[in-house]
């Protein structure tokens, strides 16, 4: 009895199972990314009106906000998996954490970049060290630090432990980013969308932004799953199932 | 549609540089990253195959 439950619990925690399942899901995530992006961009550029204050410069929002959201969500998930892998020694969790980091860093960079390109026409400056921008920049440094640290340690378990510690300590930055526009008087505007009030933007603008957010989610799943599969192969290279898989691939 | 022509769309009400500078970066990054991960998985699979013959 105990054996069956433990088997069930670990079914998708086994790297080989994950590898096969993710391989089936990835094409669907790519399809979703393309379809959602097309719909989101069509609404964002074709239907949503110009802003009465910012003209068409505001259209950067359709990628700026989703990128910024993803940068924080991915960090949170990465830290969670890193700590799970550390605490329970589940190797797949640590692999997920490392697969998430580069995509999180990419979205953080994109949030800063699009922010600069939005700041210039609306604030008159590419960059300002206000609380929101500075804490988002620190997030980028945390990602880079996590990637550098885990890549620098050859022993996978030690790399996972060190990375988890850094990711956990760095997670304190997440609420600071979230509330930076409340705690400090920033040039960056406050939240446009919140759970307890109506959004302060036109419905079509909001819909375009939310669809682009879903597109970025689908993109993240597609890329992170593919990278996690690569990491599984790299770390399980000497196991029977990977060798069998590689042999089949060479013959085909 | 509120764009009268292709040029009007590119112009983006005078904000073309900023809007396309943002979307261009997103497009480049979100094309390069998938290419890199696909390459990385192929390489890992090929190397696992090499390990067998060694």
PDB file of C-alpha atoms in Angstrom:
ATOM      1  CA  UNK A   1       0.000   0.000   0.000  1.00  0.00           C
ATOM      2  CA  UNK A   2       2.727   2.393   1.010  1.00  0.00           C
ATOM      3  CA  UNK A   3       4.627   1.437  -2.094  1.00  0.00           C
ATOM      4  CA  UNK A   4       1.843   2.414  -4.489  1.00  0.00           C
ATOM      5  CA  UNK A   5       1.350   5.835  -2.895  1.00  0.00           C
ATOM      6  CA  UNK A   6       5.054   6.601  -2.970  1.00  0.00           C
ATOM      7  CA  UNK A   7       5.138   5.524  -6.610  1.00  0.00           C
ATOM      8  CA  UNK A   8       2.259   7.808  -7.472  1.00  0.00           C
ATOM      9  CA  UNK A   9       3.788  10.745  -5.630  1.00  0.00           C
ATOM     10  CA  UNK A  10       7.048  10.435  -7.474  1.00  0.00           C
ATOM     11  CA  UNK A  11       5.600   9.680 -10.906  1.00  0.00           C
ATOM     12  CA  UNK A  12       6.266  13.126 -12.328  1.00  0.00           C
ATOM     13  CA  UNK A  13       9.108  13.844  -9.950  1.00  0.00           C
ATOM     14  CA  UNK A  14      11.173  11.319 -11.916  1.00  0.00           C
ATOM     15  CA  UNK A  15      13.307  13.115 -14.513  1.00  0.00           C
ATOM     16  CA  UNK A  16      12.535  10.476 -17.183  1.00  0.00           C
ATOM     17  CA  UNK A  17       8.774  10.915 -16.750  1.00  0.00           C
ATOM     18  CA  UNK A  18       9.095  14.662 -16.776  1.00  0.00           C
ATOM     19  CA  UNK A  19      11.217  14.517 -19.922  1.00  0.00           C
ATOM     20  CA  UNK A  20       8.579  12.564 -21.838  1.00  0.00           C
ATOM     21  CA  UNK A  21       5.598  14.578 -20.555  1.00  0.00           C
ATOM     22  CA  UNK A  22       7.249  17.971 -21.169  1.00  0.00           C
ATOM     23  CA  UNK A  23       8.178  16.846 -24.668  1.00  0.00           C
ATOM     24  CA  UNK A  24       4.479  16.336 -25.430  1.00  0.00           C
ATOM     25  CA  UNK A  25       3.429  19.675 -23.886  1.00  0.00           C
ATOM     26  CA  UNK A  26       6.053  22.015 -25.358  1.00  0.00           C
ATOM     27  CA  UNK A  27       4.566  22.209 -28.910  1.00  0.00           C
ATOM     28  CA  UNK A  28       1.191  23.171 -27.421  1.00  0.00           C
ATOM     29  CA  UNK A  29       2.782  25.948 -25.396  1.00  0.00           C
ATOM     30  CA  UNK A  30       4.477  27.265 -28.541  1.00  0.00           C
ATOM     31  CA  UNK A  31       1.160  27.211 -30.400  1.00  0.00           C
ATOM     32  CA  UNK A  32      -0.512  29.047 -27.503  1.00  0.00           C
ATOM     33  CA  UNK A  33       2.295  31.629 -27.459  1.00  0.00           C
ATOM     34  CA  UNK A  34       1.853  32.411 -31.153  1.00  0.00           C
ATOM     35  CA  UNK A  35      -1.956  32.504 -31.113  1.00  0.00           C
ATOM     36  CA  UNK A  36      -2.197  34.582 -27.916  1.00  0.00           C
ATOM     37  CA  UNK A  37       0.509  37.028 -29.092  1.00  0.00           C
ATOM     38  CA  UNK A  38      -1.292  37.504 -32.407  1.00  0.00           C
ATOM     39  CA  UNK A  39      -4.616  38.184 -30.667  1.00  0.00           C
ATOM     40  CA  UNK A  40      -3.044  40.397 -27.997  1.00  0.00           C
ATOM     41  CA  UNK A  41      -1.093  42.491 -30.514  1.00  0.00           C
ATOM     42  CA  UNK A  42      -4.109  42.780 -32.798  1.00  0.00           C
ATOM     43  CA  UNK A  43      -6.237  44.154 -29.961  1.00  0.00           C
ATOM     44  CA  UNK A  44      -3.361  46.277 -28.629  1.00  0.00           C
ATOM     45  CA  UNK A  45      -2.518  47.932 -31.940  1.00  0.00           C
ATOM     46  CA  UNK A  46      -5.695  47.513 -33.977  1.00  0.00           C
ATOM     47  CA  UNK A  47      -8.522  48.067 -31.520  1.00  0.00           C
ATOM     48  CA  UNK A  48      -7.233  49.807 -28.369  1.00  0.00           C
ATOM     49  CA  UNK A  49      -7.440  53.596 -28.827  1.00  0.00           C
ATOM     50  CA  UNK A  50      -4.594  56.075 -28.371  1.00  0.00           C
ATOM     51  CA  UNK A  51      -4.146  57.366 -24.845  1.00  0.00           C
ATOM     52  CA  UNK A  52      -5.417  60.905 -24.383  1.00  0.00           C
ATOM     53  CA  UNK A  53      -2.248  61.904 -22.502  1.00  0.00           C
ATOM     54  CA  UNK A  54       0.494  59.637 -23.846  1.00  0.00           C
ATOM     55  CA  UNK A  55      -0.658  59.184 -27.430  1.00  0.00           C
ATOM     56  CA  UNK A  56       0.665  55.903 -28.816  1.00  0.00           C
ATOM     57  CA  UNK A  57       3.707  55.695 -26.513  1.00  0.00           C
ATOM     58  CA  UNK A  58       1.545  53.900 -23.950  1.00  0.00           C
ATOM     59  CA  UNK A  59       1.338  50.840 -26.252  1.00  0.00           C
ATOM     60  CA  UNK A  60       4.652  49.741 -24.729  1.00  0.00           C
ATOM     61  CA  UNK A  61       2.503  48.667 -21.758  1.00  0.00           C
ATOM     62  CA  UNK A  62       1.383  45.524 -23.626  1.00  0.00           C
ATOM     63  CA  UNK A  63       4.860  44.049 -23.197  1.00  0.00           C
ATOM     64  CA  UNK A  64       6.277  46.123 -20.342  1.00  0.00           C
ATOM     65  CA  UNK A  65       3.795  45.070 -17.667  1.00  0.00           C
ATOM     66  CA  UNK A  66       3.638  41.365 -18.672  1.00  0.00           C
ATOM     67  CA  UNK A  67       7.464  41.237 -18.726  1.00  0.00           C
ATOM     68  CA  UNK A  68       7.681  42.864 -15.297  1.00  0.00           C
ATOM     69  CA  UNK A  69       5.041  40.479 -13.881  1.00  0.00           C
ATOM     70  CA  UNK A  70       6.846  37.448 -15.321  1.00  0.00           C
ATOM     71  CA  UNK A  71      10.173  38.656 -13.924  1.00  0.00           C
ATOM     72  CA  UNK A  72       8.729  38.508 -10.403  1.00  0.00           C
ATOM     73  CA  UNK A  73       6.552  35.399 -10.775  1.00  0.00           C
ATOM     74  CA  UNK A  74       9.439  33.414 -12.230  1.00  0.00           C
ATOM     75  CA  UNK A  75      11.753  34.498  -9.410  1.00  0.00           C
ATOM     76  CA  UNK A  76       9.205  33.368  -6.833  1.00  0.00           C
ATOM     77  CA  UNK A  77       8.730  29.982  -8.507  1.00  0.00           C
ATOM     78  CA  UNK A  78      12.488  29.615  -8.965  1.00  0.00           C
ATOM     79  CA  UNK A  79      13.167  30.319  -5.275  1.00  0.00           C
ATOM     80  CA  UNK A  80      10.397  27.886  -4.284  1.00  0.00           C
ATOM     81  CA  UNK A  81      11.779  25.051  -6.395  1.00  0.00           C
ATOM     82  CA  UNK A  82      15.352  25.813  -5.333  1.00  0.00           C
ATOM     83  CA  UNK A  83      14.361  25.569  -1.658  1.00  0.00           C
ATOM     84  CA  UNK A  84      12.256  22.409  -2.237  1.00  0.00           C
ATOM     85  CA  UNK A  85      15.212  20.790  -3.966  1.00  0.00           C
ATOM     86  CA  UNK A  86      17.439  21.801  -1.089  1.00  0.00           C
ATOM     87  CA  UNK A  87      15.086  20.716   1.704  1.00  0.00           C
ATOM     88  CA  UNK A  88      13.872  17.402   0.243  1.00  0.00           C
ATOM     89  CA  UNK A  89      16.807  16.630  -2.024  1.00  0.00           C
ATOM     90  CA  UNK A  90      14.473  16.254  -5.018  1.00  0.00           C
ATOM     91  CA  UNK A  91      16.820  16.710  -7.931  1.00  0.00           C
ATOM     92  CA  UNK A  92      14.121  17.628 -10.434  1.00  0.00           C
ATOM     93  CA  UNK A  93      13.135  20.647  -8.288  1.00  0.00           C
ATOM     94  CA  UNK A  94      16.679  21.985  -8.442  1.00  0.00           C
ATOM     95  CA  UNK A  95      16.705  21.384 -12.192  1.00  0.00           C
ATOM     96  CA  UNK A  96      13.479  23.408 -12.574  1.00  0.00           C
ATOM     97  CA  UNK A  97      14.994  26.239 -10.536  1.00  0.00           C
ATOM     98  CA  UNK A  98      18.027  26.403 -12.788  1.00  0.00           C
ATOM     99  CA  UNK A  99      15.872  26.136 -15.925  1.00  0.00           C
ATOM    100  CA  UNK A 100      13.766  29.113 -14.789  1.00  0.00           C
ATOM    101  CA  UNK A 101      16.599  31.541 -14.037  1.00  0.00           C
ATOM    102  CA  UNK A 102      17.681  32.594 -17.572  1.00  0.00           C
ATOM    103  CA  UNK A 103      14.079  33.201 -18.680  1.00  0.00           C
ATOM    104  CA  UNK A 104      13.423  35.243 -15.532  1.00  0.00           C
ATOM    105  CA  UNK A 105      16.568  37.267 -16.202  1.00  0.00           C
ATOM    106  CA  UNK A 106      15.471  37.819 -19.813  1.00  0.00           C
ATOM    107  CA  UNK A 107      12.063  39.168 -18.699  1.00  0.00           C
ATOM    108  CA  UNK A 108      13.695  41.372 -16.048  1.00  0.00           C
ATOM    109  CA  UNK A 109      15.997  42.855 -18.672  1.00  0.00           C
ATOM    110  CA  UNK A 110      13.040  43.308 -21.026  1.00  0.00           C
ATOM    111  CA  UNK A 111      11.022  45.083 -18.302  1.00  0.00           C
ATOM    112  CA  UNK A 112      13.926  47.474 -17.678  1.00  0.00           C
ATOM    113  CA  UNK A 113      14.560  48.002 -21.394  1.00  0.00           C
ATOM    114  CA  UNK A 114      10.930  48.690 -22.320  1.00  0.00           C
ATOM    115  CA  UNK A 115      10.686  50.858 -19.190  1.00  0.00           C
ATOM    116  CA  UNK A 116      13.589  52.963 -20.441  1.00  0.00           C
ATOM    117  CA  UNK A 117      11.997  53.282 -23.879  1.00  0.00           C
ATOM    118  CA  UNK A 118       8.760  54.325 -22.231  1.00  0.00           C
ATOM    119  CA  UNK A 119      10.393  56.635 -19.708  1.00  0.00           C
ATOM    120  CA  UNK A 120      12.217  58.699 -22.305  1.00  0.00           C
ATOM    121  CA  UNK A 121       9.128  60.085 -24.096  1.00  0.00           C
ATOM    122  CA  UNK A 122       6.927  60.318 -20.978  1.00  0.00           C
ATOM    123  CA  UNK A 123       9.355  61.342 -18.189  1.00  0.00           C
ATOM    124  CA  UNK A 124      12.109  62.804 -20.351  1.00  0.00           C
ATOM    125  CA  UNK A 125      14.745  60.351 -19.159  1.00  0.00           C
ATOM    126  CA  UNK A 126      15.840  56.816 -20.051  1.00  0.00           C
ATOM    127  CA  UNK A 127      16.780  55.959 -16.515  1.00  0.00           C
ATOM    128  CA  UNK A 128      16.255  57.197 -12.987  1.00  0.00           C
ATOM    129  CA  UNK A 129      17.305  55.534  -9.730  1.00  0.00           C
ATOM    130  CA  UNK A 130      13.845  55.539  -8.222  1.00  0.00           C
ATOM    131  CA  UNK A 131      12.726  52.741  -5.911  1.00  0.00           C
ATOM    132  CA  UNK A 132      10.786  50.679  -8.482  1.00  0.00           C
ATOM    133  CA  UNK A 133      13.487  50.758 -11.143  1.00  0.00           C
ATOM    134  CA  UNK A 134      16.317  50.208  -8.672  1.00  0.00           C
ATOM    135  CA  UNK A 135      14.663  47.191  -7.027  1.00  0.00           C
ATOM    136  CA  UNK A 136      13.874  45.705 -10.460  1.00  0.00           C
ATOM    137  CA  UNK A 137      17.536  46.227 -11.360  1.00  0.00           C
ATOM    138  CA  UNK A 138      18.532  44.402  -8.156  1.00  0.00           C
ATOM    139  CA  UNK A 139      16.269  41.543  -9.311  1.00  0.00           C
ATOM    140  CA  UNK A 140      18.341  41.322 -12.503  1.00  0.00           C
ATOM    141  CA  UNK A 141      21.533  41.192 -10.411  1.00  0.00           C
ATOM    142  CA  UNK A 142      20.017  38.420  -8.263  1.00  0.00           C
ATOM    143  CA  UNK A 143      19.210  36.347 -11.360  1.00  0.00           C
ATOM    144  CA  UNK A 144      22.704  36.881 -12.760  1.00  0.00           C
ATOM    145  CA  UNK A 145      24.223  36.030  -9.376  1.00  0.00           C
ATOM    146  CA  UNK A 146      22.137  32.856  -9.096  1.00  0.00           C
ATOM    147  CA  UNK A 147      23.098  31.716 -12.616  1.00  0.00           C
ATOM    148  CA  UNK A 148      26.796  32.511 -12.091  1.00  0.00           C
ATOM    149  CA  UNK A 149      26.894  30.793  -8.708  1.00  0.00           C
ATOM    150  CA  UNK A 150      25.176  27.583  -9.830  1.00  0.00           C
ATOM    151  CA  UNK A 151      27.233  27.409 -13.043  1.00  0.00           C
ATOM    152  CA  UNK A 152      30.478  27.943 -11.117  1.00  0.00           C
ATOM    153  CA  UNK A 153      29.972  24.864  -8.899  1.00  0.00           C
ATOM    154  CA  UNK A 154      30.535  21.567 -10.697  1.00  0.00           C
ATOM    155  CA  UNK A 155      28.998  19.315  -8.046  1.00  0.00           C
ATOM    156  CA  UNK A 156      25.243  19.406  -8.765  1.00  0.00           C
ATOM    157  CA  UNK A 157      24.140  18.992  -5.160  1.00  0.00           C
ATOM    158  CA  UNK A 158      26.428  21.692  -3.849  1.00  0.00           C
ATOM    159  CA  UNK A 159      25.373  23.977  -6.707  1.00  0.00           C
ATOM    160  CA  UNK A 160      21.715  23.370  -5.804  1.00  0.00           C
ATOM    161  CA  UNK A 161      22.345  24.136  -2.111  1.00  0.00           C
ATOM    162  CA  UNK A 162      24.296  27.327  -2.726  1.00  0.00           C
ATOM    163  CA  UNK A 163      21.811  28.493  -5.351  1.00  0.00           C
ATOM    164  CA  UNK A 164      18.846  27.830  -3.057  1.00  0.00           C
ATOM    165  CA  UNK A 165      20.388  29.931  -0.306  1.00  0.00           C
ATOM    166  CA  UNK A 166      20.978  32.855  -2.661  1.00  0.00           C
ATOM    167  CA  UNK A 167      17.496  32.536  -4.226  1.00  0.00           C
ATOM    168  CA  UNK A 168      15.852  32.422  -0.773  1.00  0.00           C
ATOM    169  CA  UNK A 169      17.695  35.454   0.597  1.00  0.00           C
ATOM    170  CA  UNK A 170      17.020  37.345  -2.638  1.00  0.00           C
ATOM    171  CA  UNK A 171      13.279  36.594  -2.416  1.00  0.00           C
ATOM    172  CA  UNK A 172      13.009  39.379   0.170  1.00  0.00           C
ATOM    173  CA  UNK A 173      13.362  41.734  -2.802  1.00  0.00           C
ATOM    174  CA  UNK A 174      10.019  40.613  -4.302  1.00  0.00           C
ATOM    175  CA  UNK A 175       7.664  42.382  -1.845  1.00  0.00           C
ATOM    176  CA  UNK A 176      10.011  45.374  -1.930  1.00  0.00           C
ATOM    177  CA  UNK A 177       9.524  45.641  -5.717  1.00  0.00           C
ATOM    178  CA  UNK A 178       5.784  45.122  -5.321  1.00  0.00           C
ATOM    179  CA  UNK A 179       5.312  47.854  -2.718  1.00  0.00           C
ATOM    180  CA  UNK A 180       8.131  50.171  -3.812  1.00  0.00           C
ATOM    181  CA  UNK A 181       5.628  52.505  -5.474  1.00  0.00           C
ATOM    182  CA  UNK A 182       3.616  52.660  -2.226  1.00  0.00           C
ATOM    183  CA  UNK A 183       6.432  52.961   0.328  1.00  0.00           C
ATOM    184  CA  UNK A 184       8.439  55.552  -1.557  1.00  0.00           C
ATOM    185  CA  UNK A 185       7.538  58.548  -3.635  1.00  0.00           C
ATOM    186  CA  UNK A 186       8.632  57.187  -7.000  1.00  0.00           C
ATOM    187  CA  UNK A 187       8.634  58.620 -10.500  1.00  0.00           C
ATOM    188  CA  UNK A 188       7.214  55.253 -11.544  1.00  0.00           C
ATOM    189  CA  UNK A 189       3.429  55.236 -11.301  1.00  0.00           C
ATOM    190  CA  UNK A 190       1.486  53.126  -8.831  1.00  0.00           C
ATOM    191  CA  UNK A 191      -0.405  49.951  -9.668  1.00  0.00           C
ATOM    192  CA  UNK A 192      -2.921  50.351 -12.480  1.00  0.00           C
ATOM    193  CA  UNK A 193      -4.643  47.104 -11.626  1.00  0.00           C
ATOM    194  CA  UNK A 194      -5.480  45.908  -8.148  1.00  0.00           C
ATOM    195  CA  UNK A 195      -7.800  43.369  -6.603  1.00  0.00           C
ATOM    196  CA  UNK A 196      -9.827  45.888  -4.599  1.00  0.00           C
ATOM    197  CA  UNK A 197     -10.631  48.523  -7.189  1.00  0.00           C
ATOM    198  CA  UNK A 198     -11.630  48.882 -10.833  1.00  0.00           C
ATOM    199  CA  UNK A 199      -8.706  49.050 -13.278  1.00  0.00           C
ATOM    200  CA  UNK A 200      -7.664  52.579 -14.147  1.00  0.00           C
ATOM    201  CA  UNK A 201      -7.511  51.897 -17.874  1.00  0.00           C
ATOM    202  CA  UNK A 202      -9.791  51.330 -20.861  1.00  0.00           C
ATOM    203  CA  UNK A 203     -11.232  47.821 -21.253  1.00  0.00           C
ATOM    204  CA  UNK A 204      -9.599  47.103 -24.620  1.00  0.00           C
ATOM    205  CA  UNK A 205      -6.202  48.197 -23.271  1.00  0.00           C
ATOM    206  CA  UNK A 206      -6.643  45.960 -20.252  1.00  0.00           C
ATOM    207  CA  UNK A 207      -7.740  42.973 -22.354  1.00  0.00           C
ATOM    208  CA  UNK A 208      -4.759  43.354 -24.695  1.00  0.00           C
ATOM    209  CA  UNK A 209      -2.391  43.510 -21.720  1.00  0.00           C
ATOM    210  CA  UNK A 210      -3.905  40.438 -20.061  1.00  0.00           C
ATOM    211  CA  UNK A 211      -3.784  38.400 -23.285  1.00  0.00           C
ATOM    212  CA  UNK A 212      -0.143  39.372 -23.753  1.00  0.00           C
ATOM    213  CA  UNK A 213       0.464  38.244 -20.175  1.00  0.00           C
ATOM    214  CA  UNK A 214      -1.018  34.824 -21.023  1.00  0.00           C
ATOM    215  CA  UNK A 215       1.198  34.729 -24.140  1.00  0.00           C
ATOM    216  CA  UNK A 216       4.261  35.383 -21.963  1.00  0.00           C
ATOM    217  CA  UNK A 217       3.148  32.628 -19.576  1.00  0.00           C
ATOM    218  CA  UNK A 218       2.865  30.167 -22.473  1.00  0.00           C
ATOM    219  CA  UNK A 219       6.255  31.297 -23.791  1.00  0.00           C
ATOM    220  CA  UNK A 220       7.797  30.778 -20.358  1.00  0.00           C
ATOM    221  CA  UNK A 221       6.421  27.246 -20.076  1.00  0.00           C
ATOM    222  CA  UNK A 222       7.676  26.374 -23.573  1.00  0.00           C
ATOM    223  CA  UNK A 223      11.196  27.737 -23.053  1.00  0.00           C
ATOM    224  CA  UNK A 224      11.628  26.634 -19.437  1.00  0.00           C
ATOM    225  CA  UNK A 225      10.377  23.096 -20.143  1.00  0.00           C
ATOM    226  CA  UNK A 226      12.740  22.815 -23.102  1.00  0.00           C
ATOM    227  CA  UNK A 227      15.652  24.060 -20.984  1.00  0.00           C
ATOM    228  CA  UNK A 228      14.676  21.736 -18.126  1.00  0.00           C
ATOM    229  CA  UNK A 229      14.707  18.820 -20.591  1.00  0.00           C
ATOM    230  CA  UNK A 230      18.213  19.830 -21.679  1.00  0.00           C
ATOM    231  CA  UNK A 231      19.321  19.991 -18.040  1.00  0.00           C
ATOM    232  CA  UNK A 232      17.808  16.544 -17.368  1.00  0.00           C
ATOM    233  CA  UNK A 233      19.828  15.129 -20.264  1.00  0.00           C
ATOM    234  CA  UNK A 234      22.991  16.888 -19.095  1.00  0.00           C
ATOM    235  CA  UNK A 235      22.703  15.670 -15.512  1.00  0.00           C
ATOM    236  CA  UNK A 236      21.371  12.181 -16.290  1.00  0.00           C
ATOM    237  CA  UNK A 237      23.718  11.609 -19.216  1.00  0.00           C
ATOM    238  CA  UNK A 238      25.115   8.383 -17.765  1.00  0.00           C
ATOM    239  CA  UNK A 239      21.767   6.756 -16.946  1.00  0.00           C
ATOM    240  CA  UNK A 240      20.300   3.875 -18.922  1.00  0.00           C
ATOM    241  CA  UNK A 241      17.218   5.687 -20.200  1.00  0.00           C
ATOM    242  CA  UNK A 242      19.138   8.701 -21.527  1.00  0.00           C
ATOM    243  CA  UNK A 243      21.601   6.433 -23.327  1.00  0.00           C
ATOM    244  CA  UNK A 244      18.750   4.449 -24.849  1.00  0.00           C
ATOM    245  CA  UNK A 245      17.108   7.702 -25.913  1.00  0.00           C
ATOM    246  CA  UNK A 246      20.322   9.023 -27.452  1.00  0.00           C
ATOM    247  CA  UNK A 247      20.930   5.723 -29.256  1.00  0.00           C
ATOM    248  CA  UNK A 248      17.407   5.774 -30.708  1.00  0.00           C
ATOM    249  CA  UNK A 249      17.967   9.366 -31.814  1.00  0.00           C
ATOM    250  CA  UNK A 250      21.204   8.522 -33.640  1.00  0.00           C
ATOM    251  CA  UNK A 251      19.605   5.608 -35.454  1.00  0.00           C
ATOM    252  CA  UNK A 252      16.597   7.670 -36.558  1.00  0.00           C
TER     253      UNK A 252
ATOM    254  CA  UNK B   1      -8.327  50.551 -37.121  1.00  0.00           C
ATOM    255  CA  UNK B   2      -7.035  54.049 -36.480  1.00  0.00           C
ATOM    256  CA  UNK B   3      -4.011  53.794 -38.802  1.00  0.00           C
ATOM    257  CA  UNK B   4      -4.475  55.422 -42.175  1.00  0.00           C
ATOM    258  CA  UNK B   5      -1.412  53.915 -43.817  1.00  0.00           C
ATOM    259  CA  UNK B   6       1.568  51.685 -43.198  1.00  0.00           C
ATOM    260  CA  UNK B   7       3.755  54.787 -42.709  1.00  0.00           C
ATOM    261  CA  UNK B   8       1.268  56.085 -40.167  1.00  0.00           C
ATOM    262  CA  UNK B   9       1.521  52.792 -38.278  1.00  0.00           C
ATOM    263  CA  UNK B  10       5.340  52.895 -38.276  1.00  0.00           C
ATOM    264  CA  UNK B  11       5.267  56.539 -37.158  1.00  0.00           C
ATOM    265  CA  UNK B  12       3.171  55.566 -34.083  1.00  0.00           C
ATOM    266  CA  UNK B  13       1.992  59.135 -33.529  1.00  0.00           C
ATOM    267  CA  UNK B  14       5.589  60.339 -33.228  1.00  0.00           C
ATOM    268  CA  UNK B  15       6.611  57.597 -30.781  1.00  0.00           C
ATOM    269  CA  UNK B  16       7.834  55.092 -33.384  1.00  0.00           C
ATOM    270  CA  UNK B  17      11.378  54.915 -32.007  1.00  0.00           C
ATOM    271  CA  UNK B  18      10.179  54.132 -28.488  1.00  0.00           C
ATOM    272  CA  UNK B  19       7.380  51.715 -29.354  1.00  0.00           C
ATOM    273  CA  UNK B  20       9.378  49.783 -31.955  1.00  0.00           C
ATOM    274  CA  UNK B  21      12.543  49.992 -29.878  1.00  0.00           C
ATOM    275  CA  UNK B  22      10.627  48.147 -27.157  1.00  0.00           C
ATOM    276  CA  UNK B  23       8.869  45.620 -29.375  1.00  0.00           C
ATOM    277  CA  UNK B  24      12.039  45.042 -31.407  1.00  0.00           C
ATOM    278  CA  UNK B  25      13.988  44.114 -28.285  1.00  0.00           C
ATOM    279  CA  UNK B  26      11.195  41.779 -27.142  1.00  0.00           C
ATOM    280  CA  UNK B  27      11.085  40.090 -30.543  1.00  0.00           C
ATOM    281  CA  UNK B  28      14.859  39.613 -30.744  1.00  0.00           C
ATOM    282  CA  UNK B  29      15.156  38.261 -27.186  1.00  0.00           C
ATOM    283  CA  UNK B  30      12.124  35.984 -27.533  1.00  0.00           C
ATOM    284  CA  UNK B  31      13.489  34.520 -30.769  1.00  0.00           C
ATOM    285  CA  UNK B  32      17.083  34.061 -29.587  1.00  0.00           C
ATOM    286  CA  UNK B  33      16.230  32.404 -26.267  1.00  0.00           C
ATOM    287  CA  UNK B  34      14.130  29.584 -27.807  1.00  0.00           C
ATOM    288  CA  UNK B  35      16.833  28.962 -30.428  1.00  0.00           C
ATOM    289  CA  UNK B  36      19.450  28.688 -27.682  1.00  0.00           C
ATOM    290  CA  UNK B  37      17.444  26.250 -25.552  1.00  0.00           C
ATOM    291  CA  UNK B  38      16.542  24.054 -28.533  1.00  0.00           C
ATOM    292  CA  UNK B  39      20.236  23.969 -29.449  1.00  0.00           C
ATOM    293  CA  UNK B  40      21.195  23.167 -25.860  1.00  0.00           C
ATOM    294  CA  UNK B  41      18.820  20.183 -25.715  1.00  0.00           C
ATOM    295  CA  UNK B  42      20.068  18.826 -29.057  1.00  0.00           C
ATOM    296  CA  UNK B  43      23.667  19.163 -27.877  1.00  0.00           C
ATOM    297  CA  UNK B  44      22.891  17.441 -24.585  1.00  0.00           C
ATOM    298  CA  UNK B  45      21.230  14.558 -26.431  1.00  0.00           C
ATOM    299  CA  UNK B  46      24.154  14.249 -28.828  1.00  0.00           C
ATOM    300  CA  UNK B  47      26.646  14.242 -25.963  1.00  0.00           C
ATOM    301  CA  UNK B  48      24.675  11.570 -24.129  1.00  0.00           C
ATOM    302  CA  UNK B  49      25.054   9.501 -27.297  1.00  0.00           C
ATOM    303  CA  UNK B  50      28.810  10.123 -27.361  1.00  0.00           C
ATOM    304  CA  UNK B  51      29.078   8.904 -23.780  1.00  0.00           C
ATOM    305  CA  UNK B  52      27.768   5.522 -24.891  1.00  0.00           C
ATOM    306  CA  UNK B  53      30.555   4.910 -27.389  1.00  0.00           C
ATOM    307  CA  UNK B  54      33.288   6.145 -25.027  1.00  0.00           C
TER     308      UNK B  54
END
